[in-house]
PDB file of C-alpha atoms in Angstrom:
ATOM      1  CA  MET Q   1      -1.003 -59.776  12.862  1.00 50.00           C
ATOM      2  CA  ARG Q   2      -4.027 -57.781  12.861  1.00 48.00           C
ATOM      3  CA  LYS Q   3      -2.635 -56.095  16.111  1.00 49.00           C
ATOM      4  CA  VAL Q   4       0.396 -55.187  14.139  1.00 45.00           C
ATOM      5  CA  GLN Q   5      -1.412 -53.770  11.144  1.00 48.00           C
ATOM      6  CA  PHE Q   6      -3.444 -51.602  13.306  1.00 44.00           C
ATOM      7  CA  THR Q   7      -0.249 -50.306  15.280  1.00 46.00           C
ATOM      8  CA  ILE Q   8       1.151 -49.338  11.913  1.00 42.00           C
ATOM      9  CA  LEU Q   9      -1.847 -48.034  10.443  1.00 44.00           C
ATOM     10  CA  LEU Q  10      -2.033 -45.675  13.594  1.00 43.00           C
ATOM     11  CA  ILE Q  11       1.532 -44.415  13.449  1.00 42.00           C
ATOM     12  CA  VAL Q  12       1.006 -43.343   9.737  1.00 40.00           C
ATOM     13  CA  PHE Q  13      -2.154 -41.447  10.169  1.00 39.00           C
ATOM     14  CA  SER Q  14      -0.972 -39.524  13.451  1.00 41.00           C
ATOM     15  CA  ALA Q  15       2.251 -38.671  12.086  1.00 41.00           C
ATOM     16  CA  PRO Q  16       2.459 -34.719  12.304  1.00 39.00           C
ATOM     17  CA  THR Q  17       4.433 -34.724   8.859  1.00 35.00           C
ATOM     18  CA  PHE Q  18       1.920 -36.525   6.878  1.00 29.00           C
ATOM     19  CA  PRO Q  19       0.776 -34.947   3.600  1.00 33.00           C
ATOM     20  CA  ILE Q  20      -2.306 -33.782   3.219  1.00 31.00           C
ATOM     21  CA  GLY Q  21      -3.676 -32.270  -0.269  1.00 35.00           C
ATOM     22  CA  THR Q  22      -2.691 -32.760  -3.505  1.00 35.00           C
ATOM     23  CA  LYS Q  23      -0.620 -30.673  -5.814  1.00 37.00           C
ATOM     24  CA  GLU Q  24      -3.732 -28.760  -6.995  1.00 36.00           C
ATOM     25  CA  SER Q  25      -4.625 -27.835  -3.700  1.00 36.00           C
ATOM     26  CA  ARG Q  26      -1.054 -25.992  -3.272  1.00 36.00           C
ATOM     27  CA  LYS Q  27      -1.230 -24.183  -6.670  1.00 41.00           C
ATOM     28  CA  ASN Q  28      -2.547 -20.871  -5.034  1.00 46.00           C
ATOM     29  CA  ILE Q  29       0.445 -20.407  -2.775  1.00 37.00           C
ATOM     30  CA  PRO Q  30       1.488 -16.697  -3.000  1.00 45.00           C
ATOM     31  CA  LYS Q  31       4.937 -16.165  -5.123  1.00 47.00           C
ATOM     32  CA  ILE Q  32       6.080 -13.761  -2.656  1.00 48.00           C
ATOM     33  CA  ASP Q  33       8.652 -14.805   0.191  1.00 49.00           C
ATOM     34  CA  PHE Q  34       7.045 -12.965   3.253  1.00 45.00           C
ATOM     35  CA  SER Q  35      10.000 -13.117   5.597  1.00 53.00           C
ATOM     36  CA  CYS Q  36      12.260 -10.299   6.349  1.00 65.00           C
ATOM     37  CA  SER Q  37      15.053 -11.652   4.388  1.00 67.00           C
ATOM     38  CA  GLY Q  38      12.615 -11.716   1.674  1.00 85.00           C
ATOM     39  CA  CYS Q  39      11.685  -8.220   1.706  1.00 94.00           C
ATOM     40  CA  GLU Q  40      15.547  -7.302   1.550  1.00 95.00           C
ATOM     41  CA  LEU Q  41      15.681  -9.519  -1.415  1.00 95.00           C
ATOM     42  CA  LEU Q  42      12.760  -8.060  -3.314  1.00 96.00           C
ATOM     43  CA  TYR Q  43      13.879  -4.633  -2.515  1.00 97.00           C
ATOM     44  CA  GLU Q  44      17.189  -5.623  -4.169  1.00 97.00           C
ATOM     45  CA  GLN Q  45      15.531  -7.495  -7.068  1.00 97.00           C
ATOM     46  CA  MET Q  46      13.178  -4.544  -7.733  1.00 98.00           C
ATOM     47  CA  LYS Q  47      16.317  -1.941  -7.899  1.00 97.00           C
ATOM     48  CA  LEU Q  48      14.409   0.262  -5.184  1.00 98.00           C
ATOM     49  CA  GLU Q  49      17.296   1.555  -3.969  1.00 97.00           C
ATOM     50  CA  GLY Q  50      17.728   5.128  -4.682  1.00 97.00           C
ATOM     51  CA  LEU Q  51      14.143   5.390  -5.388  1.00 98.00           C
ATOM     52  CA  ILE Q  52      12.158   4.344  -2.162  1.00 98.00           C
ATOM     53  CA  GLN Q  53      13.818   4.337   1.459  1.00 97.00           C
ATOM     54  CA  PHE Q  54      14.131   0.895   2.805  1.00 97.00           C
ATOM     55  CA  ASN Q  55      12.443   1.768   6.107  1.00 96.00           C
ATOM     56  CA  THR Q  56       9.447   3.209   4.012  1.00 97.00           C
ATOM     57  CA  PHE Q  57       9.059   0.179   1.799  1.00 97.00           C
ATOM     58  CA  LYS Q  58       9.809  -2.519   4.713  1.00 96.00           C
ATOM     59  CA  ALA Q  59       6.576  -1.005   6.553  1.00 96.00           C
ATOM     60  CA  ALA Q  60       4.593  -1.127   3.229  1.00 97.00           C
ATOM     61  CA  TYR Q  61       5.463  -4.713   3.061  1.00 97.00           C
ATOM     62  CA  THR Q  62       5.150  -5.537   6.765  1.00 95.00           C
ATOM     63  CA  GLY Q  63       1.336  -4.008   6.122  1.00 97.00           C
ATOM     64  CA  TYR Q  64       1.024  -5.993   2.694  1.00 96.00           C
ATOM     65  CA  ILE Q  65       1.829  -9.235   4.088  1.00 94.00           C
ATOM     66  CA  LYS Q  66      -0.761  -8.635   6.989  1.00 95.00           C
ATOM     67  CA  LEU Q  67      -3.628  -7.126   5.115  1.00 97.00           C
ATOM     68  CA  ASN Q  68      -3.450  -8.678   1.400  1.00 94.00           C
ATOM     69  CA  ILE Q  69      -5.772 -10.961   1.780  1.00 87.00           C
ATOM     70  CA  GLN Q  70      -6.808 -11.314  -2.217  1.00 86.00           C
ATOM     71  CA  ASN Q  71      -3.167 -11.806  -3.264  1.00 91.00           C
ATOM     72  CA  ASN Q  72      -3.440  -9.000  -5.274  1.00 96.00           C
ATOM     73  CA  PRO Q  73      -0.047  -8.230  -6.418  1.00 97.00           C
ATOM     74  CA  LEU Q  74      -0.222  -4.269  -6.345  1.00 98.00           C
ATOM     75  CA  LEU Q  75       1.230  -1.986  -3.707  1.00 98.00           C
ATOM     76  CA  THR Q  76       1.110   1.740  -3.793  1.00 98.00           C
ATOM     77  CA  VAL Q  77       3.312   3.612  -1.426  1.00 98.00           C
ATOM     78  CA  ILE Q  78       3.358   7.061  -0.767  1.00 98.00           C
ATOM     79  CA  ASP Q  79       6.106   8.710   1.174  1.00 98.00           C
ATOM     80  CA  PHE Q  80       5.369  11.949   3.048  1.00 98.00           C
ATOM     81  CA  ASN Q  81       8.475  11.882   4.321  1.00 98.00           C
ATOM     82  CA  LEU Q  82       9.779  13.324   1.387  1.00 98.00           C
ATOM     83  CA  PRO Q  83       8.831  17.114  -0.089  1.00 98.00           C
ATOM     84  CA  SER Q  84       6.109  17.625  -2.444  1.00 98.00           C
ATOM     85  CA  SER Q  85       8.484  19.209  -4.732  1.00 98.00           C
ATOM     86  CA  LYS Q  86       9.793  15.495  -5.012  1.00 98.00           C
ATOM     87  CA  LYS Q  87       7.992  12.212  -6.990  1.00 98.00           C
ATOM     88  CA  ARG Q  88       6.868  10.351  -3.862  1.00 98.00           C
ATOM     89  CA  MET Q  89       4.090   7.893  -5.136  1.00 98.00           C
ATOM     90  CA  TYR Q  90       5.046   4.625  -6.173  1.00 98.00           C
ATOM     91  CA  VAL Q  91       3.037   1.883  -7.837  1.00 98.00           C
ATOM     92  CA  LEU Q  92       4.753  -1.407  -7.606  1.00 98.00           C
ATOM     93  CA  ASN Q  93       3.868  -4.784  -8.946  1.00 98.00           C
ATOM     94  CA  LEU Q  94       5.365  -7.183  -6.296  1.00 97.00           C
ATOM     95  CA  VAL Q  95       5.080 -10.140  -8.126  1.00 96.00           C
ATOM     96  CA  LYS Q  96       6.147  -9.247 -11.397  1.00 97.00           C
ATOM     97  CA  LYS Q  97       8.826  -7.189  -9.631  1.00 97.00           C
ATOM     98  CA  GLU Q  98       7.975  -4.063 -11.674  1.00 98.00           C
ATOM     99  CA  VAL Q  99       7.694  -0.260 -10.857  1.00 98.00           C
ATOM    100  CA  LEU Q 100       4.691   1.045 -12.619  1.00 98.00           C
ATOM    101  CA  PHE Q 101       4.226   4.281 -11.630  1.00 98.00           C
ATOM    102  CA  VAL Q 102       6.592   6.925  -9.771  1.00 98.00           C
ATOM    103  CA  SER Q 103       4.343  10.321  -9.440  1.00 98.00           C
ATOM    104  CA  TYR Q 104       4.104  13.408  -7.604  1.00 98.00           C
ATOM    105  CA  VAL Q 105       1.352  13.400  -5.293  1.00 98.00           C
ATOM    106  CA  SER Q 106      -0.239  16.468  -2.994  1.00 98.00           C
ATOM    107  CA  HIS Q 107      -1.189  16.087   0.735  1.00 98.00           C
ATOM    108  CA  GLY Q 108      -3.793  18.031   2.665  1.00 98.00           C
ATOM    109  CA  ARG Q 109      -3.429  21.943   3.063  1.00 98.00           C
ATOM    110  CA  ASN Q 110      -3.281  21.927   6.887  1.00 98.00           C
ATOM    111  CA  SER Q 111      -0.578  19.029   6.923  1.00 98.00           C
ATOM    112  CA  GLY Q 112       2.180  21.241   5.849  1.00 98.00           C
ATOM    113  CA  GLY Q 113       3.995  23.246   3.306  1.00 98.00           C
ATOM    114  CA  ASN Q 114       6.331  21.638   1.145  1.00 98.00           C
ATOM    115  CA  TYR Q 115       6.649  18.824   3.831  1.00 98.00           C
ATOM    116  CA  ALA Q 116       3.410  16.864   5.364  1.00 98.00           C
ATOM    117  CA  THR Q 117       3.792  17.140   9.301  1.00 97.00           C
ATOM    118  CA  SER Q 118       0.489  16.839  10.624  1.00 97.00           C
ATOM    119  CA  PHE Q 119      -2.066  14.329  10.287  1.00 98.00           C
ATOM    120  CA  SER Q 120      -5.372  14.245  11.197  1.00 98.00           C
ATOM    121  CA  ASN Q 121      -8.704  11.409  10.744  1.00 98.00           C
ATOM    122  CA  ARG Q 122     -11.076  14.106  11.535  1.00 98.00           C
ATOM    123  CA  ASN Q 123     -13.626  15.490   9.135  1.00 97.00           C
ATOM    124  CA  GLY Q 124     -13.197  19.221   8.437  1.00 97.00           C
ATOM    125  CA  SER Q 125      -9.508  19.191   9.277  1.00 98.00           C
ATOM    126  CA  HIS Q 126      -8.211  19.409   5.596  1.00 98.00           C
ATOM    127  CA  GLN Q 127      -5.070  17.142   6.729  1.00 98.00           C
ATOM    128  CA  SER Q 128      -4.021  14.105   5.156  1.00 98.00           C
ATOM    129  CA  SER Q 129      -4.077  10.848   6.776  1.00 98.00           C
ATOM    130  CA  LEU Q 130      -1.858   8.085   7.432  1.00 98.00           C
ATOM    131  CA  GLY Q 131      -1.535   4.541   7.025  1.00 98.00           C
ATOM    132  CA  PHE Q 132      -3.065   1.589   5.154  1.00 98.00           C
ATOM    133  CA  TYR Q 133      -5.992   1.691   2.446  1.00 98.00           C
ATOM    134  CA  ARG Q 134      -8.025  -0.631   0.138  1.00 98.00           C
ATOM    135  CA  THR Q 135      -9.271   0.992  -2.816  1.00 98.00           C
ATOM    136  CA  ALA Q 136     -12.484   0.627  -4.397  1.00 98.00           C
ATOM    137  CA  GLY Q 137     -14.527   1.801  -7.193  1.00 98.00           C
ATOM    138  CA  THR Q 138     -14.255   5.010  -9.256  1.00 98.00           C
ATOM    139  CA  TYR Q 139     -16.524   7.747 -10.218  1.00 98.00           C
ATOM    140  CA  GLU Q 140     -16.931  11.169 -11.966  1.00 97.00           C
ATOM    141  CA  GLY Q 141     -17.063  13.973  -9.630  1.00 95.00           C
ATOM    142  CA  GLY Q 142     -16.353  17.536  -8.921  1.00 95.00           C
ATOM    143  CA  ASN Q 143     -12.339  16.770  -9.539  1.00 96.00           C
ATOM    144  CA  GLY Q 144     -13.243  14.302 -12.381  1.00 97.00           C
ATOM    145  CA  TYR Q 145     -12.356  10.865 -12.610  1.00 98.00           C
ATOM    146  CA  SER Q 146     -11.315   9.613  -8.783  1.00 98.00           C
ATOM    147  CA  LEU Q 147     -10.993   6.619  -6.878  1.00 98.00           C
ATOM    148  CA  LEU Q 148     -12.712   5.839  -3.594  1.00 98.00           C
ATOM    149  CA  LEU Q 149     -10.574   4.626  -0.492  1.00 98.00           C
ATOM    150  CA  ASP Q 150     -11.354   2.529   2.378  1.00 98.00           C
ATOM    151  CA  GLY Q 151      -9.335   3.256   5.167  1.00 98.00           C
ATOM    152  CA  LEU Q 152      -7.679  -0.017   6.990  1.00 98.00           C
ATOM    153  CA  GLU Q 153      -6.817   1.362  10.406  1.00 98.00           C
ATOM    154  CA  GLU Q 154      -8.947   2.353  13.024  1.00 97.00           C
ATOM    155  CA  GLY Q 155      -8.647   5.504  14.688  1.00 97.00           C
ATOM    156  CA  ILE Q 156      -6.333   6.776  12.023  1.00 98.00           C
ATOM    157  CA  ASN Q 157      -7.880   7.030   8.673  1.00 98.00           C
ATOM    158  CA  ASP Q 158     -11.067   4.842   9.179  1.00 98.00           C
ATOM    159  CA  GLN Q 159     -13.110   8.178   8.252  1.00 98.00           C
ATOM    160  CA  ALA Q 160     -11.895   8.168   4.850  1.00 98.00           C
ATOM    161  CA  ARG Q 161     -14.966   7.571   3.480  1.00 98.00           C
ATOM    162  CA  PRO Q 162     -16.888  10.284   5.199  1.00 97.00           C
ATOM    163  CA  ARG Q 163     -14.267  12.484   4.431  1.00 98.00           C
ATOM    164  CA  ALA Q 164     -14.378  11.859   0.968  1.00 98.00           C
ATOM    165  CA  ILE Q 165     -10.888  11.044   0.733  1.00 98.00           C
ATOM    166  CA  VAL Q 166      -9.878   9.926  -2.747  1.00 98.00           C
ATOM    167  CA  ILE Q 167      -7.495  10.112  -5.398  1.00 98.00           C
ATOM    168  CA  HIS Q 168      -8.127  12.627  -7.919  1.00 98.00           C
ATOM    169  CA  GLY Q 169      -6.122  14.887 -10.463  1.00 98.00           C
ATOM    170  CA  ALA Q 170      -5.793  18.513  -9.879  1.00 98.00           C
ATOM    171  CA  ASP Q 171      -3.986  21.309 -11.503  1.00 98.00           C
ATOM    172  CA  TYR Q 172      -2.008  22.286  -8.879  1.00 98.00           C
ATOM    173  CA  CYS Q 173      -0.047  18.956  -8.519  1.00 98.00           C
ATOM    174  CA  SER Q 174       2.482  19.374 -11.573  1.00 98.00           C
ATOM    175  CA  GLU Q 175       6.052  20.602 -12.312  1.00 97.00           C
ATOM    176  CA  GLU Q 176       5.040  24.039 -13.435  1.00 98.00           C
ATOM    177  CA  VAL Q 177       3.329  24.642 -10.199  1.00 98.00           C
ATOM    178  CA  ILE Q 178       6.490  23.544  -8.166  1.00 98.00           C
ATOM    179  CA  ARG Q 179       8.568  25.594 -10.801  1.00 98.00           C
ATOM    180  CA  SER Q 180       6.636  28.968  -9.973  1.00 98.00           C
ATOM    181  CA  SER Q 181       6.182  28.129  -6.040  1.00 97.00           C
ATOM    182  CA  GLY Q 182       8.597  25.432  -4.924  1.00 98.00           C
ATOM    183  CA  ARG Q 183       5.957  23.114  -4.167  1.00 98.00           C
ATOM    184  CA  LEU Q 184       2.980  21.426  -5.263  1.00 98.00           C
ATOM    185  CA  GLY Q 185      -0.531  23.191  -4.240  1.00 98.00           C
ATOM    186  CA  ARG Q 186      -2.457  21.250  -1.283  1.00 98.00           C
ATOM    187  CA  SER Q 187      -5.619  19.360  -1.301  1.00 98.00           C
ATOM    188  CA  PHE Q 188      -8.484  19.136   1.373  1.00 98.00           C
ATOM    189  CA  GLY Q 189      -6.876  15.581   2.496  1.00 98.00           C
ATOM    190  CA  CYS Q 190      -6.744  13.892  -0.695  1.00 98.00           C
ATOM    191  CA  PRO Q 191      -3.824  12.333  -2.187  1.00 98.00           C
ATOM    192  CA  ALA Q 192      -4.032  14.379  -5.471  1.00 98.00           C
ATOM    193  CA  LEU Q 193      -2.272  13.434  -8.710  1.00 98.00           C
ATOM    194  CA  PRO Q 194      -1.139  15.211 -11.785  1.00 98.00           C
ATOM    195  CA  ARG Q 195      -3.990  15.424 -14.269  1.00 98.00           C
ATOM    196  CA  GLU Q 196      -2.233  13.343 -16.854  1.00 98.00           C
ATOM    197  CA  LEU Q 197      -1.701  10.512 -14.378  1.00 98.00           C
ATOM    198  CA  ALA Q 198      -4.660  10.420 -12.490  1.00 98.00           C
ATOM    199  CA  LYS Q 199      -6.764   7.992 -14.905  1.00 98.00           C
ATOM    200  CA  PRO Q 200      -3.817   5.521 -15.846  1.00 98.00           C
ATOM    201  CA  ILE Q 201      -2.869   5.416 -12.163  1.00 98.00           C
ATOM    202  CA  ILE Q 202      -6.487   4.921 -11.126  1.00 98.00           C
ATOM    203  CA  ASN Q 203      -6.949   2.318 -13.548  1.00 98.00           C
ATOM    204  CA  THR Q 204      -4.228   0.272 -12.513  1.00 98.00           C
ATOM    205  CA  ILE Q 205      -4.894   0.501  -8.721  1.00 98.00           C
ATOM    206  CA  LYS Q 206      -8.657   0.826  -8.523  1.00 98.00           C
ATOM    207  CA  GLY Q 207     -10.477  -2.844  -7.528  1.00 97.00           C
ATOM    208  CA  ARG Q 208      -9.225  -3.445  -3.484  1.00 97.00           C
ATOM    209  CA  SER Q 209      -5.210  -3.275  -3.977  1.00 98.00           C
ATOM    210  CA  LEU Q 210      -3.920  -1.897  -1.200  1.00 98.00           C
ATOM    211  CA  LEU Q 211      -2.072   1.684  -0.628  1.00 98.00           C
ATOM    212  CA  PHE Q 212      -0.007   3.170   2.073  1.00 98.00           C
ATOM    213  CA  ILE Q 213       0.778   6.567   3.057  1.00 98.00           C
ATOM    214  CA  TYR Q 214       3.718   6.865   5.522  1.00 98.00           C
ATOM    215  CA  ALA Q 215       5.564   9.542   7.399  1.00 97.00           C
ATOM    216  CA  ASN Q 216       8.157   8.727  10.188  1.00 94.00           C
ATOM    217  CA  GLN Q 217       5.577  10.022  13.036  1.00 94.00           C
ATOM    218  CA  SER Q 218       5.489   8.400  16.648  1.00 93.00           C
ATOM    219  CA  ASP Q 219       1.843   8.927  17.224  1.00 93.00           C
ATOM    220  CA  TYR Q 220       1.378   6.665  13.926  1.00 96.00           C
ATOM    221  CA  LEU Q 221       3.544   4.102  14.646  1.00 93.00           C
ATOM    222  CA  ALA Q 222       2.524   3.939  18.436  1.00 94.00           C
ATOM    223  CA  MET Q 223      -1.265   3.775  17.452  1.00 95.00           C
ATOM    224  CA  SER Q 224      -0.924   1.204  14.624  1.00 97.00           C
ATOM    225  CA  GLU Q 225      -1.656  -2.251  15.244  1.00 96.00           C
ATOM    226  CA  VAL Q 226      -0.661  -3.503  11.559  1.00 96.00           C
ATOM    227  CA  LEU Q 227       2.911  -2.056  12.219  1.00 93.00           C
TER     228      LEU Q 227
END
């Protein structure tokens, strides 16, 4: 009889489907479906068609899955496939399925005219850098209220801090400038925002949320370990 009881216990405790933990230990499971079909569904639920290109969103979502270690619901996407005369920065809450901000954003002066076509991680290049970033803290600097960024991709944007690549407001990022010159003014590589939106956007995304700057560049796609 004891031998039979021992055998039953051995089978129960060695079974691969034996439940481990309680409901309490599972309550922090992310509310987002991280499958490819989940990406498509989220795109539809957030009504992003006509606002963000699906390939851009899919690339941003792919990085969010891999890099969002703190379950932050916010994802900011900058699409440099679009010209600076179009609103191409999107602040998204993926858990609440909300679009929080849509804004103009400038690129680096040596990255191109209306379109950003050249990118660099080198100090002094005055070019934008592609890839995934994590937002940090804020400070008051020469460009006013600004947000520090940490580049997460080695060799692509990891020099963001030494280069002082930050989010800040700028007078050259406005519809008035677009009307007069056909495009936004350009920065030294920073993603600069309209003055009136800089502070609310910065205060929303500061504190370790993810930001993704994208362009359909073969060099970036080949180098990126995230994508």
